[in-house]
Coordinates of C-alpha atoms and ligand atoms in Angstrom, one line a residue:
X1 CA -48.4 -50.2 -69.7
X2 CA -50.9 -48.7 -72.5
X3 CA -48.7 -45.8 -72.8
X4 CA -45.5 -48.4 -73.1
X5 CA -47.6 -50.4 -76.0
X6 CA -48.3 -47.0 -77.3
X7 CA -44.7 -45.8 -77.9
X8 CA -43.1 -49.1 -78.3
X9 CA -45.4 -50.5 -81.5
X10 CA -42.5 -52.9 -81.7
X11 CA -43.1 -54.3 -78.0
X12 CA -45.8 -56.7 -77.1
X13 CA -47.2 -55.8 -73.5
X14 CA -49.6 -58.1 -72.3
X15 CA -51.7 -57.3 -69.2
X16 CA -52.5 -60.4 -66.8
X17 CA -55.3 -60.3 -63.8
X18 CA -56.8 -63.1 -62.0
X19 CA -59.9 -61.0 -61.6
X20 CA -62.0 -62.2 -65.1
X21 CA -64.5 -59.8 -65.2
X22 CA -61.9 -56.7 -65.0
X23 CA -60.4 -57.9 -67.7
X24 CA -63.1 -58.7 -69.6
X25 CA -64.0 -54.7 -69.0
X26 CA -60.5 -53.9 -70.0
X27 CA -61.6 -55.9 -73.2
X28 CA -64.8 -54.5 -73.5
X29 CA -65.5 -53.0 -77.3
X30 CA -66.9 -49.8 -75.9
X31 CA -64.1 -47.8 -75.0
X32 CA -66.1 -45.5 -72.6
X33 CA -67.1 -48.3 -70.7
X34 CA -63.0 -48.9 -69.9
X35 CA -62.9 -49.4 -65.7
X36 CA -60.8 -46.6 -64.8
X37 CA -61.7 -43.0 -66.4
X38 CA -59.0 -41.2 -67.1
X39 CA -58.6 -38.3 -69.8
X40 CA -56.9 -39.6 -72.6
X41 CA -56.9 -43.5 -71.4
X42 CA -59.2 -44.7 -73.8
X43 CA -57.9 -43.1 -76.8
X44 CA -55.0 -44.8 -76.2
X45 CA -56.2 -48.3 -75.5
X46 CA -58.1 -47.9 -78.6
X47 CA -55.4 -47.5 -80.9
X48 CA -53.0 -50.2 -79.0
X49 CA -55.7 -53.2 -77.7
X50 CA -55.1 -55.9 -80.1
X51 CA -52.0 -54.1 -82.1
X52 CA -49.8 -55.3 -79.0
X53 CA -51.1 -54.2 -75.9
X54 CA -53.8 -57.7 -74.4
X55 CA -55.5 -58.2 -71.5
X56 CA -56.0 -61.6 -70.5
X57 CA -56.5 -64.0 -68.0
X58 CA -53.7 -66.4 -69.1
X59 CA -51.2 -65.5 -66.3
X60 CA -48.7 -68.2 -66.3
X61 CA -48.3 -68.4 -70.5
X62 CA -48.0 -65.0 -70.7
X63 CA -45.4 -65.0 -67.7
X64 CA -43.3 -68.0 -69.3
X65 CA -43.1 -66.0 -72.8
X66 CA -41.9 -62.3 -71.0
X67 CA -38.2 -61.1 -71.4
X68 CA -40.0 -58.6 -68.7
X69 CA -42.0 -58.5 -65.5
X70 CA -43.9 -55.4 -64.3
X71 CA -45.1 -56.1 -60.7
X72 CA -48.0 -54.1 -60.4
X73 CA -50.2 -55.5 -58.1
X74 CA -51.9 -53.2 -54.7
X75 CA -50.4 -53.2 -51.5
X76 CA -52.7 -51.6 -48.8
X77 CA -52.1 -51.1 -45.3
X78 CA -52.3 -54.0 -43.6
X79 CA -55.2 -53.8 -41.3
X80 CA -54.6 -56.4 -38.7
X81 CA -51.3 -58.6 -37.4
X82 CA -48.0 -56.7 -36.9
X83 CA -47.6 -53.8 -38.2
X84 CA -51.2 -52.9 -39.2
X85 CA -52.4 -49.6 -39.6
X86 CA -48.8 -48.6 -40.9
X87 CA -47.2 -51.1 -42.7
X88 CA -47.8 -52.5 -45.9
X89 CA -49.2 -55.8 -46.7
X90 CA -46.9 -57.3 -48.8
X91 CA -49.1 -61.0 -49.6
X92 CA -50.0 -60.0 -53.4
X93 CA -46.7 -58.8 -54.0
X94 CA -45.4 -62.2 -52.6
X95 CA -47.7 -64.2 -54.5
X96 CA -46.7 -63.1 -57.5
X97 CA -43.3 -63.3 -56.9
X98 CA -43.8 -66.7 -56.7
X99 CA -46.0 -67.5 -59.7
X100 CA -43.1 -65.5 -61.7
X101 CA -40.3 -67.9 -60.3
X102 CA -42.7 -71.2 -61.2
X103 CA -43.5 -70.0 -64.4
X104 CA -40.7 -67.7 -66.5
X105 CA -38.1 -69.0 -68.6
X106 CA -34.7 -68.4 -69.8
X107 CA -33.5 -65.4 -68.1
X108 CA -36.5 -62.6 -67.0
X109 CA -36.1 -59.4 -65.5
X110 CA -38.2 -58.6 -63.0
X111 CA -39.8 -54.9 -62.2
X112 CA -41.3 -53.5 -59.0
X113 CA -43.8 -51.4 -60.5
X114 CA -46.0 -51.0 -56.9
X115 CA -44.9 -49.0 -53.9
X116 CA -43.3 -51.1 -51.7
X117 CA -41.2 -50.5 -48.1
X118 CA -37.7 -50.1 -48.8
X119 CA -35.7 -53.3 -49.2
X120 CA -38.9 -55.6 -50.6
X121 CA -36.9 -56.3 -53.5
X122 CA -34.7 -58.6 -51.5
X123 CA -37.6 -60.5 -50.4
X124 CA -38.6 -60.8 -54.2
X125 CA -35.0 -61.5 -55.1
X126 CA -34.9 -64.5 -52.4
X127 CA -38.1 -65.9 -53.7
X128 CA -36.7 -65.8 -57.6
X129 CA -33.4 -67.2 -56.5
X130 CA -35.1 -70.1 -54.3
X131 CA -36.5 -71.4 -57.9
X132 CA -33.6 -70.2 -59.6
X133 CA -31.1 -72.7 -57.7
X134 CA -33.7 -75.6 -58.0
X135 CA -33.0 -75.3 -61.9
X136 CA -35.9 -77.6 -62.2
X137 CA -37.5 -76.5 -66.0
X138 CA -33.7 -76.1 -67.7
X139 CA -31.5 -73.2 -66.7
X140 CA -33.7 -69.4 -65.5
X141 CA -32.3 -66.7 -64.1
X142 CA -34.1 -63.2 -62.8
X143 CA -32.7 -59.4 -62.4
X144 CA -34.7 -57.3 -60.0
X145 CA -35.6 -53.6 -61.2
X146 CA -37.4 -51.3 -59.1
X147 CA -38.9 -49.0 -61.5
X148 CA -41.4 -46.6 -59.0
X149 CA -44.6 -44.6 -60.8
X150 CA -44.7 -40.8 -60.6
X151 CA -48.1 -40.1 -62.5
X152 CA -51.4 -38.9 -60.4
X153 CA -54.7 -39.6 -61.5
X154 CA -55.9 -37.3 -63.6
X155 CA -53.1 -36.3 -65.4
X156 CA -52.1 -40.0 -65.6
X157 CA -51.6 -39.9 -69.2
X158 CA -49.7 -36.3 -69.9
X159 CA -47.5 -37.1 -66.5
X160 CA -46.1 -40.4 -68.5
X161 CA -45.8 -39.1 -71.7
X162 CA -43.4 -36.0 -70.1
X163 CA -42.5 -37.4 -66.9
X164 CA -40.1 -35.1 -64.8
X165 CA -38.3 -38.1 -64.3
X166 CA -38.0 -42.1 -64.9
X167 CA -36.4 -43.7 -61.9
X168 CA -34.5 -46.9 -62.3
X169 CA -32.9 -48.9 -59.4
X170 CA -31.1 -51.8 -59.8
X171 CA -27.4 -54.1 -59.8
X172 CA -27.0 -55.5 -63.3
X173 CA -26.4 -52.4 -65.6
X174 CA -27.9 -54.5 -68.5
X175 CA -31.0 -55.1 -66.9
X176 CA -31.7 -51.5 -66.1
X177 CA -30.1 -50.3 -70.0
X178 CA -32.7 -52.5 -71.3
X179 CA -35.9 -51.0 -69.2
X180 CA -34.2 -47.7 -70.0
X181 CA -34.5 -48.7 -73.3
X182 CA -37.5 -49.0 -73.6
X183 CA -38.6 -45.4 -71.7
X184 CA -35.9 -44.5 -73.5
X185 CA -38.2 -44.3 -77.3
X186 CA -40.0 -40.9 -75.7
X187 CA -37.9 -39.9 -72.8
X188 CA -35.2 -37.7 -72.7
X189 CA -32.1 -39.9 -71.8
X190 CA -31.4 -37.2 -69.3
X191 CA -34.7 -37.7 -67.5
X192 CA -33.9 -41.0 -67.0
X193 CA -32.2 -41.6 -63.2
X194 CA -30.5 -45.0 -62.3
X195 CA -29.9 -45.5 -58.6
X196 CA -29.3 -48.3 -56.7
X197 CA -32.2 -50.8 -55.7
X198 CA -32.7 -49.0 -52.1
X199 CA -32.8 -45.5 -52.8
X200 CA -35.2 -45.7 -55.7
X201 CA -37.9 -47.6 -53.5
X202 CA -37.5 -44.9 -50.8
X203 CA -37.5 -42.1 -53.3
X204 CA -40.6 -43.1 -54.2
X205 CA -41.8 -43.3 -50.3
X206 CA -40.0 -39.6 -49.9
X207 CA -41.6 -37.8 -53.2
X208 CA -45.0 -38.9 -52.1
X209 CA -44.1 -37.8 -48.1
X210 CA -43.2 -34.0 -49.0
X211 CA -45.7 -33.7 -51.5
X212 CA -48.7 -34.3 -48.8
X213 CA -46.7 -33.0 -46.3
X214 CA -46.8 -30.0 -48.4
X215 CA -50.9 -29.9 -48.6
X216 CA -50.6 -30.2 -45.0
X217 CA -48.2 -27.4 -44.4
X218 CA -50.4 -25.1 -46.7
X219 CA -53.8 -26.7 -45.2
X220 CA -52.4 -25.2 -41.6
X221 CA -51.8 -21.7 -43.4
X222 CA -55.3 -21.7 -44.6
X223 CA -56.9 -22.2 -40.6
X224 CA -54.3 -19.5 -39.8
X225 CA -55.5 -17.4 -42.6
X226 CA -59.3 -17.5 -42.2
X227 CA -58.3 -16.3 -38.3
X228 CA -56.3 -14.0 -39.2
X229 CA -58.1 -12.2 -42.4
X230 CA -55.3 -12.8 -44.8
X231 CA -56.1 -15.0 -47.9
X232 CA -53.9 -18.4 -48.4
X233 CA -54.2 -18.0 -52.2
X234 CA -52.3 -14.8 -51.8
X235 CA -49.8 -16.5 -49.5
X236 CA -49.5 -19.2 -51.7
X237 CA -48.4 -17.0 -55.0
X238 CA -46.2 -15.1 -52.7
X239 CA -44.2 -17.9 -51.4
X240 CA -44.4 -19.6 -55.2
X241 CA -42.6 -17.3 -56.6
X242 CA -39.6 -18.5 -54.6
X243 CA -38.0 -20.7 -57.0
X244 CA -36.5 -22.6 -54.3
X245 CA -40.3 -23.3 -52.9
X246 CA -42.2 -23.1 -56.3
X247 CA -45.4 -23.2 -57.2
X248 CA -47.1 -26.0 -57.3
X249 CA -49.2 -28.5 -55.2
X250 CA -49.8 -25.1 -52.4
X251 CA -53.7 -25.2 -53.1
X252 CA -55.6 -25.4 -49.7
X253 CA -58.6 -27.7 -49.9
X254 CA -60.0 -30.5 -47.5
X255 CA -56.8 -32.2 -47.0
X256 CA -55.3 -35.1 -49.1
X257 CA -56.9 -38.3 -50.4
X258 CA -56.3 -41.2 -52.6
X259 CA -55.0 -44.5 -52.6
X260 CA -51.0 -43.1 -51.9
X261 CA -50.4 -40.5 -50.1
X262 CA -51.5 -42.4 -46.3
X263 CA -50.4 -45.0 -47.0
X264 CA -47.0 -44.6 -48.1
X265 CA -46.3 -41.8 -45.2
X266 CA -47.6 -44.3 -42.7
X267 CA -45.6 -46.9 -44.5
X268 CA -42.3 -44.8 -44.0
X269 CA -43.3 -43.7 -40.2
X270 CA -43.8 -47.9 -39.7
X271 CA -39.8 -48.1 -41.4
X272 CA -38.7 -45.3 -39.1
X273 CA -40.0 -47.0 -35.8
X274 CA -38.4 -50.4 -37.1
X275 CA -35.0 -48.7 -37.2
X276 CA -35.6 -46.6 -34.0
X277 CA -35.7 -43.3 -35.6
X278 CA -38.5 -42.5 -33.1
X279 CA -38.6 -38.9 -33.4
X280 CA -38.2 -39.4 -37.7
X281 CA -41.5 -41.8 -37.3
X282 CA -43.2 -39.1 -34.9
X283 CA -42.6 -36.3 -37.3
X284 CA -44.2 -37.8 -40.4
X285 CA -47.0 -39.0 -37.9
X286 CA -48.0 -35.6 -37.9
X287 CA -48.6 -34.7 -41.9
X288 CA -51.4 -37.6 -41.6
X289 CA -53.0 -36.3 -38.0
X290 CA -52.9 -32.8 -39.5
X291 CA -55.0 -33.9 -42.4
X292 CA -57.6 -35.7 -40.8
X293 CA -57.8 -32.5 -38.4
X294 CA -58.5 -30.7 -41.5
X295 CA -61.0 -32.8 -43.1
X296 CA -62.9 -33.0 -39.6
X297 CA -63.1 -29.3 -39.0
X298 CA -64.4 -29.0 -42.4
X299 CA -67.8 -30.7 -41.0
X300 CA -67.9 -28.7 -37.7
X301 CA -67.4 -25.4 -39.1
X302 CA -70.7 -26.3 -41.4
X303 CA -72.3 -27.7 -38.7
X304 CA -71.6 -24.2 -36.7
X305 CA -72.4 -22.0 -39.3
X306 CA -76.0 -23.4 -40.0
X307 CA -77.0 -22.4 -36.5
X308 CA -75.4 -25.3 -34.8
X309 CA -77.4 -27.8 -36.7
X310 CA -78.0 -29.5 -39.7
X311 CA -80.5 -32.2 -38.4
X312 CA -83.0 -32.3 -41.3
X313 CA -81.4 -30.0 -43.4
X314 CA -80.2 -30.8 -47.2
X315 CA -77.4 -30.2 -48.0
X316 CA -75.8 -30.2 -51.4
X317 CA -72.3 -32.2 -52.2
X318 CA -70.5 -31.1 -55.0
X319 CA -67.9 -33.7 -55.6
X320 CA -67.1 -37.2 -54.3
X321 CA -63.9 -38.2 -56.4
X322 CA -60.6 -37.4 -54.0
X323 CA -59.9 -34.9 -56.9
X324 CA -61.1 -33.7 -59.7
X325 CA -60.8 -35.9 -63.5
X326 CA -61.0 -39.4 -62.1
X327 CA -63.7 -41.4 -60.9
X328 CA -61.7 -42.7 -57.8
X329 CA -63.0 -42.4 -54.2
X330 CA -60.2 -44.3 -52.4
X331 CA -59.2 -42.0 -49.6
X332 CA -61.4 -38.7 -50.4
X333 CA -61.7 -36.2 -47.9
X334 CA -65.4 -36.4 -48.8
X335 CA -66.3 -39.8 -47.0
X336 CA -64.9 -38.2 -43.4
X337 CA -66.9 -35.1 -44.0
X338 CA -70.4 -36.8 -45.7
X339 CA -69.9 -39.3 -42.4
X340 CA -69.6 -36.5 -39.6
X341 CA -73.0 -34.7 -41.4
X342 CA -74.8 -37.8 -41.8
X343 CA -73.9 -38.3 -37.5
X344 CA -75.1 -34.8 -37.6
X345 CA -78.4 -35.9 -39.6
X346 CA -78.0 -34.0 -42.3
X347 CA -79.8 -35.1 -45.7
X348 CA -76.9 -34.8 -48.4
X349 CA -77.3 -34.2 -51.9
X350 CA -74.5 -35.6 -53.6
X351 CA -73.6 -34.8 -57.3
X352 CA -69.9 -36.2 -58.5
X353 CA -69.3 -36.0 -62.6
X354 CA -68.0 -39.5 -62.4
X355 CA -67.8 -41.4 -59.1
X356 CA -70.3 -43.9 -58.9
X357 CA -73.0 -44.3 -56.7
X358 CA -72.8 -48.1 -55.9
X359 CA -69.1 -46.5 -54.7
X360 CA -70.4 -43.7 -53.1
X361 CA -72.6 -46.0 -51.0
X362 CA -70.0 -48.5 -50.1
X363 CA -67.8 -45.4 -48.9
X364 CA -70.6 -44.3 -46.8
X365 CA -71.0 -47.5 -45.3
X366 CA -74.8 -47.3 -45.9
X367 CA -76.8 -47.4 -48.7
X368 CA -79.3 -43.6 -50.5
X369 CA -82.3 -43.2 -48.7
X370 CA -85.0 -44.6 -50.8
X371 CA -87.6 -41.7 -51.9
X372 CA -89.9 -40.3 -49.1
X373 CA -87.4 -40.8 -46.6
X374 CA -84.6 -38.7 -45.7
X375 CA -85.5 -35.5 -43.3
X376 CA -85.4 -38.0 -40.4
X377 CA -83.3 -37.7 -36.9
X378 CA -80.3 -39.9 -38.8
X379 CA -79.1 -38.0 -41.8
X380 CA -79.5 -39.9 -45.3
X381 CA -77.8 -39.0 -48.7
X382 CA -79.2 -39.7 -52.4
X383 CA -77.1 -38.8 -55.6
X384 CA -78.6 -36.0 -57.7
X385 CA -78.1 -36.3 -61.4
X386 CA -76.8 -32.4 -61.4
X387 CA -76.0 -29.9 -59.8
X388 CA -79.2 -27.9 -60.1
X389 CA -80.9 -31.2 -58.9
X390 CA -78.6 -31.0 -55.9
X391 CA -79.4 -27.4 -54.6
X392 CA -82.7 -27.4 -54.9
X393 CA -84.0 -26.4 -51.3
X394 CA -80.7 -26.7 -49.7
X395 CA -79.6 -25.2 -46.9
X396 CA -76.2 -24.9 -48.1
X397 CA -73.6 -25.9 -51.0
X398 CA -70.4 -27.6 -49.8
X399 CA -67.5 -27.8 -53.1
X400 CA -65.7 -30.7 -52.3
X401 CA -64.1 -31.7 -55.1
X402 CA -62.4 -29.1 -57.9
X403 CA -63.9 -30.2 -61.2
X404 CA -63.9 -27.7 -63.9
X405 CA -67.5 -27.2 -64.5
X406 CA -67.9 -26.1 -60.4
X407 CA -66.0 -23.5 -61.1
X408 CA -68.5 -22.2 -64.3
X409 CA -71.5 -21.9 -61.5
X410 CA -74.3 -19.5 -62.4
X411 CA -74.6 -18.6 -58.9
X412 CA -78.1 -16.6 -60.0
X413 CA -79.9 -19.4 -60.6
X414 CA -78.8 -21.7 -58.2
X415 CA -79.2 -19.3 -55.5
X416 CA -83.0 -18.8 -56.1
X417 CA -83.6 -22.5 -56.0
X418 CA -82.2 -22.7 -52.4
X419 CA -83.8 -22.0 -49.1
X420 CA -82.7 -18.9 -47.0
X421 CA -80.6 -18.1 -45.7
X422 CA -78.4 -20.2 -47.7
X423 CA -74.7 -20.7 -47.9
X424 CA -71.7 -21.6 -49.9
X425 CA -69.1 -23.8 -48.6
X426 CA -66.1 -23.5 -51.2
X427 CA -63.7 -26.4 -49.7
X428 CA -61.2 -25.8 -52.5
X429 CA -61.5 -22.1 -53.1
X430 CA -62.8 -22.4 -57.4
X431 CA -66.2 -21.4 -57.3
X432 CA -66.4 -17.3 -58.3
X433 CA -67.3 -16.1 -54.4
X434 CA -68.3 -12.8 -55.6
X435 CA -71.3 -13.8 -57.9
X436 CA -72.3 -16.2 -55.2
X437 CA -72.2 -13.3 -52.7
X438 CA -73.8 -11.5 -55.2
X439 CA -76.7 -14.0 -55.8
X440 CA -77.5 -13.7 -51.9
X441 CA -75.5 -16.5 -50.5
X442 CA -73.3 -16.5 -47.4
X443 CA -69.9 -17.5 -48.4
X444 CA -66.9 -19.2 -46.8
X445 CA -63.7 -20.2 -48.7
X446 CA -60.9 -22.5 -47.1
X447 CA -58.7 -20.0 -46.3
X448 CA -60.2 -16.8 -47.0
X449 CA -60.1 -14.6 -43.6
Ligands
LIG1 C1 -49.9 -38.9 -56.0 C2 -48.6 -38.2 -56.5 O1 -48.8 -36.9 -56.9 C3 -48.0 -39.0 -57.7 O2 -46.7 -38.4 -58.1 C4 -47.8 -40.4 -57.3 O3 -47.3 -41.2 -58.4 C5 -49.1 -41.0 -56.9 O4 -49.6 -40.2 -55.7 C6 -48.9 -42.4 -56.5 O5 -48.1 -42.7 -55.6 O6 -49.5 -43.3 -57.1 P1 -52.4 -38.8 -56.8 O7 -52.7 -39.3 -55.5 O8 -53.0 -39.5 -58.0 O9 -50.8 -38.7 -57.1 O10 -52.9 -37.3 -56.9 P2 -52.4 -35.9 -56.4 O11 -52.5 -34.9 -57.5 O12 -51.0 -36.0 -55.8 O13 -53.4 -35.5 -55.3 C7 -53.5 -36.1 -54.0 C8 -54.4 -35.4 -53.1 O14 -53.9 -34.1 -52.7 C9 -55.8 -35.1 -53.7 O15 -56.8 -35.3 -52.8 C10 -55.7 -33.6 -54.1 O16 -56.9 -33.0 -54.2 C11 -54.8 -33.1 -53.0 N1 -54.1 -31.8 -53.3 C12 -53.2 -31.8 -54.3 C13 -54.4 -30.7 -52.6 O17 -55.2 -30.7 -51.6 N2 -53.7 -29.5 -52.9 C14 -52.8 -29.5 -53.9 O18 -52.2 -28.4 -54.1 C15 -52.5 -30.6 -54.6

């Protein structure tokens, strides 16, 4: 919506929460304080807040005045009733389907911004129709858009500014000219897709499917690699330079996190079971058990490689976020893995640039280890302000996430702050190996034979 507000000067986008004291953080005056980090974010909020992007708590007035909708609330997997585990829970999506219908006016076209199963929008379409017969406040009447997001965190900004693609599904041709419209002031008209209301929701499900499925397919090369002595980064620019494979998203690492990927696979193995595609809902079943596989023989291979024990020993963290450039932990491969050392009773030293540690500790389920503790039969973890802080005395390194500056090490002085032998666990395969080896330290890479 910023990056809307930030191409469209002449369009007023006002961004409604019921949560206050987000949007009072969306509103605060110090940019760096905004609540998600994201390169390039705040610059743009900066120049649009108060020109004619808002944030505000006033969700029925700003409703009532929209010729437009954007539906952009969460839809996690629902964790209990039918369907949970898999499918999504749709009760925020419904909600606001049904403040929209109380509260717009004239005629208001309505956008499924969230990732939703395939054929929500006819739920939201019954729910607008419903108060569109009653006809109680004069005459209103709704289109349904479904307008899916392609950006990824970290690139969040870039991705919208040259998306690959805009995907617009949708039944009245005026509805979806007027949101193409508007993409339509930086976006190639060509980029811009229209489909009907169906296939864009499940586009969205597929892109995200064969992406992880891709991390998994490359993750499983890795395993096979370190067995076999052949080196998955090689692979992977070998099969890249097949333009029909291509390059991208075939780095190895720890498996996939974040808020999407699980959840929309799971969401589309719940959609295959309903329609009896059994052997469809098994196959996509599998991307997801293959990842947590990976993430969980992450922590045994450390485990075996410090002797067969880590009880009491410190380990250092590098990296929280589920990737590198955003301060999100939702999903990272590093809360399996920190969990199966702290079982192990391992002390963990963990440094992220930008995840937080009130986060960190509600992902671990269990709050830092207050000084003088830690070393004890149950493992504890404290945050170390850098990474220096982090190594010092550590049995090992482990490089979960792939922020820039881990890949600047100066392996010479970490090295002599650590106790011997000491190694390096490169989970993502950035770090320079050789100067590590160099400086002393046993290395393993993910996928390195
Ligand atoms: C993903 C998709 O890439 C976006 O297109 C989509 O819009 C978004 O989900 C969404 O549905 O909202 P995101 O989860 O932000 O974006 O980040 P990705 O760059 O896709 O990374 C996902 C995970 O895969 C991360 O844990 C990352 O480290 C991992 N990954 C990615 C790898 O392990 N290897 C790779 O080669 C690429």
């Amino acid at each position: 919506m910023a990056v809307i507000a930030d191409r469209c000067p002449g369009i007023q986008v006002t961004l409604v929460d019921l949560n206050a004291a987000r949007i009072a953080a969306w509103n605060d005056p110090n940019l760096s304080r905004l609540p998600v980090y994201e390169p390039g974010l705040a610059d743009v909020v900066g120049r649009c807040r108060g020109r004619n992007l808002h944030f505000t708590t006033e969700v029925d007035g700003a409703i009532a005045s929209a010729d437009m909708v954007f539906l952009s609330v969460n839809t996690p997997t629902k964790t209990r009733g039918l369907g949970a585990g898999q499918a999504s829970d749709l009760r925020w999506i419904e909600a606001s389907a049904r403040q929209v219908a109380a509260q717009a006016t004239g005629h208001t076209i309505v956008v499924e911004k969230s990732t939703l199963p395939v054929r929500t929008a006819e739920t939201i379409k019954e729910i607008l129709g419903a108060s569109q017969a009653l006809g109680t406040e004069g005459s209103k009447s709704f289109s349904v858009l479904s307008n899916p997001e392609f950006l990824a965190e970290g690139t969040a900004i870039t991705d919208l500014e040259n998306p690959d693609r805009v995907l617009i599904g949708g039944e009245d041709p005026d509805a979806i000219n007027a949101l193409a419209e508007i993409y339509g002031h930086w976006v190639n008209p060509e980029r811009i897709l229209r489909t009907n209301l169906w296939s864009s929701e499940l586009s969205k499900l597929t892109a995200n499917a064969f992406l992880a499925q891709r991390i998994s397919s490359i993750n499983a090369i890795a395993a096979l690699c370190e067995a076999t002595g052949a080196d998955v980064k090689e692979v992977a620019r070998a099969i890249g330079a097949d333009s029909r494979l291509g390059s991208k998203f075939l780095s190895a690492g720890p498996g996939f996190g974040g808020s999407c990927f699980r959840k929309d696979i799971l969401n589309l193995v719940y959609l295959c079971r309903h329609y009896g595609l059994e052997e469809a809902a098994h196959y996509w079943e599998q991307v997801v058990d293959f990842n947590s596989w990976q993430q969980q023989r992450i922590a045994r291979l450390v485990v075996r490689k410090l002797f067969g024990t880590v009880s009491g020993k410190r380990l250092a963290v590098l990296g929280f976020a589920f990737k590198a450039d955003t301060n999100d932990t939702r999903e990272s491969p590093a809360i399996g893995i920190c969990h199966d050392l702290l079982e192990e009773g391992a002390h963990l030293a963990i440094h992220d640039p930008k995840a937080a540690p009130q986060q960190i500790a509600t992902d671990l389920a269990c709050p830092p280890s207050s000084p003088g503790q830690g070393l004890a039969e149950l493992g504890s973890w404290d945050v170390a302000t850098d990474v220096r802080e982090a190594v010092e005395g550590a049995d090992a390194v482990i490089v979960l996430t792939e922020w820039s500056q881990f890949r600047r090490l100066d392996w010479n002085s970490l090295a002599s702050r650590m106790r011997r032998p000491a190694w390096l666990f490169d989970v993502r395969a950035i770090t320079d190996a050789e100067a590590a080896r160099a400086a002393g330290l046993k290395v393993w890479r993910v996928g390195e034979g």
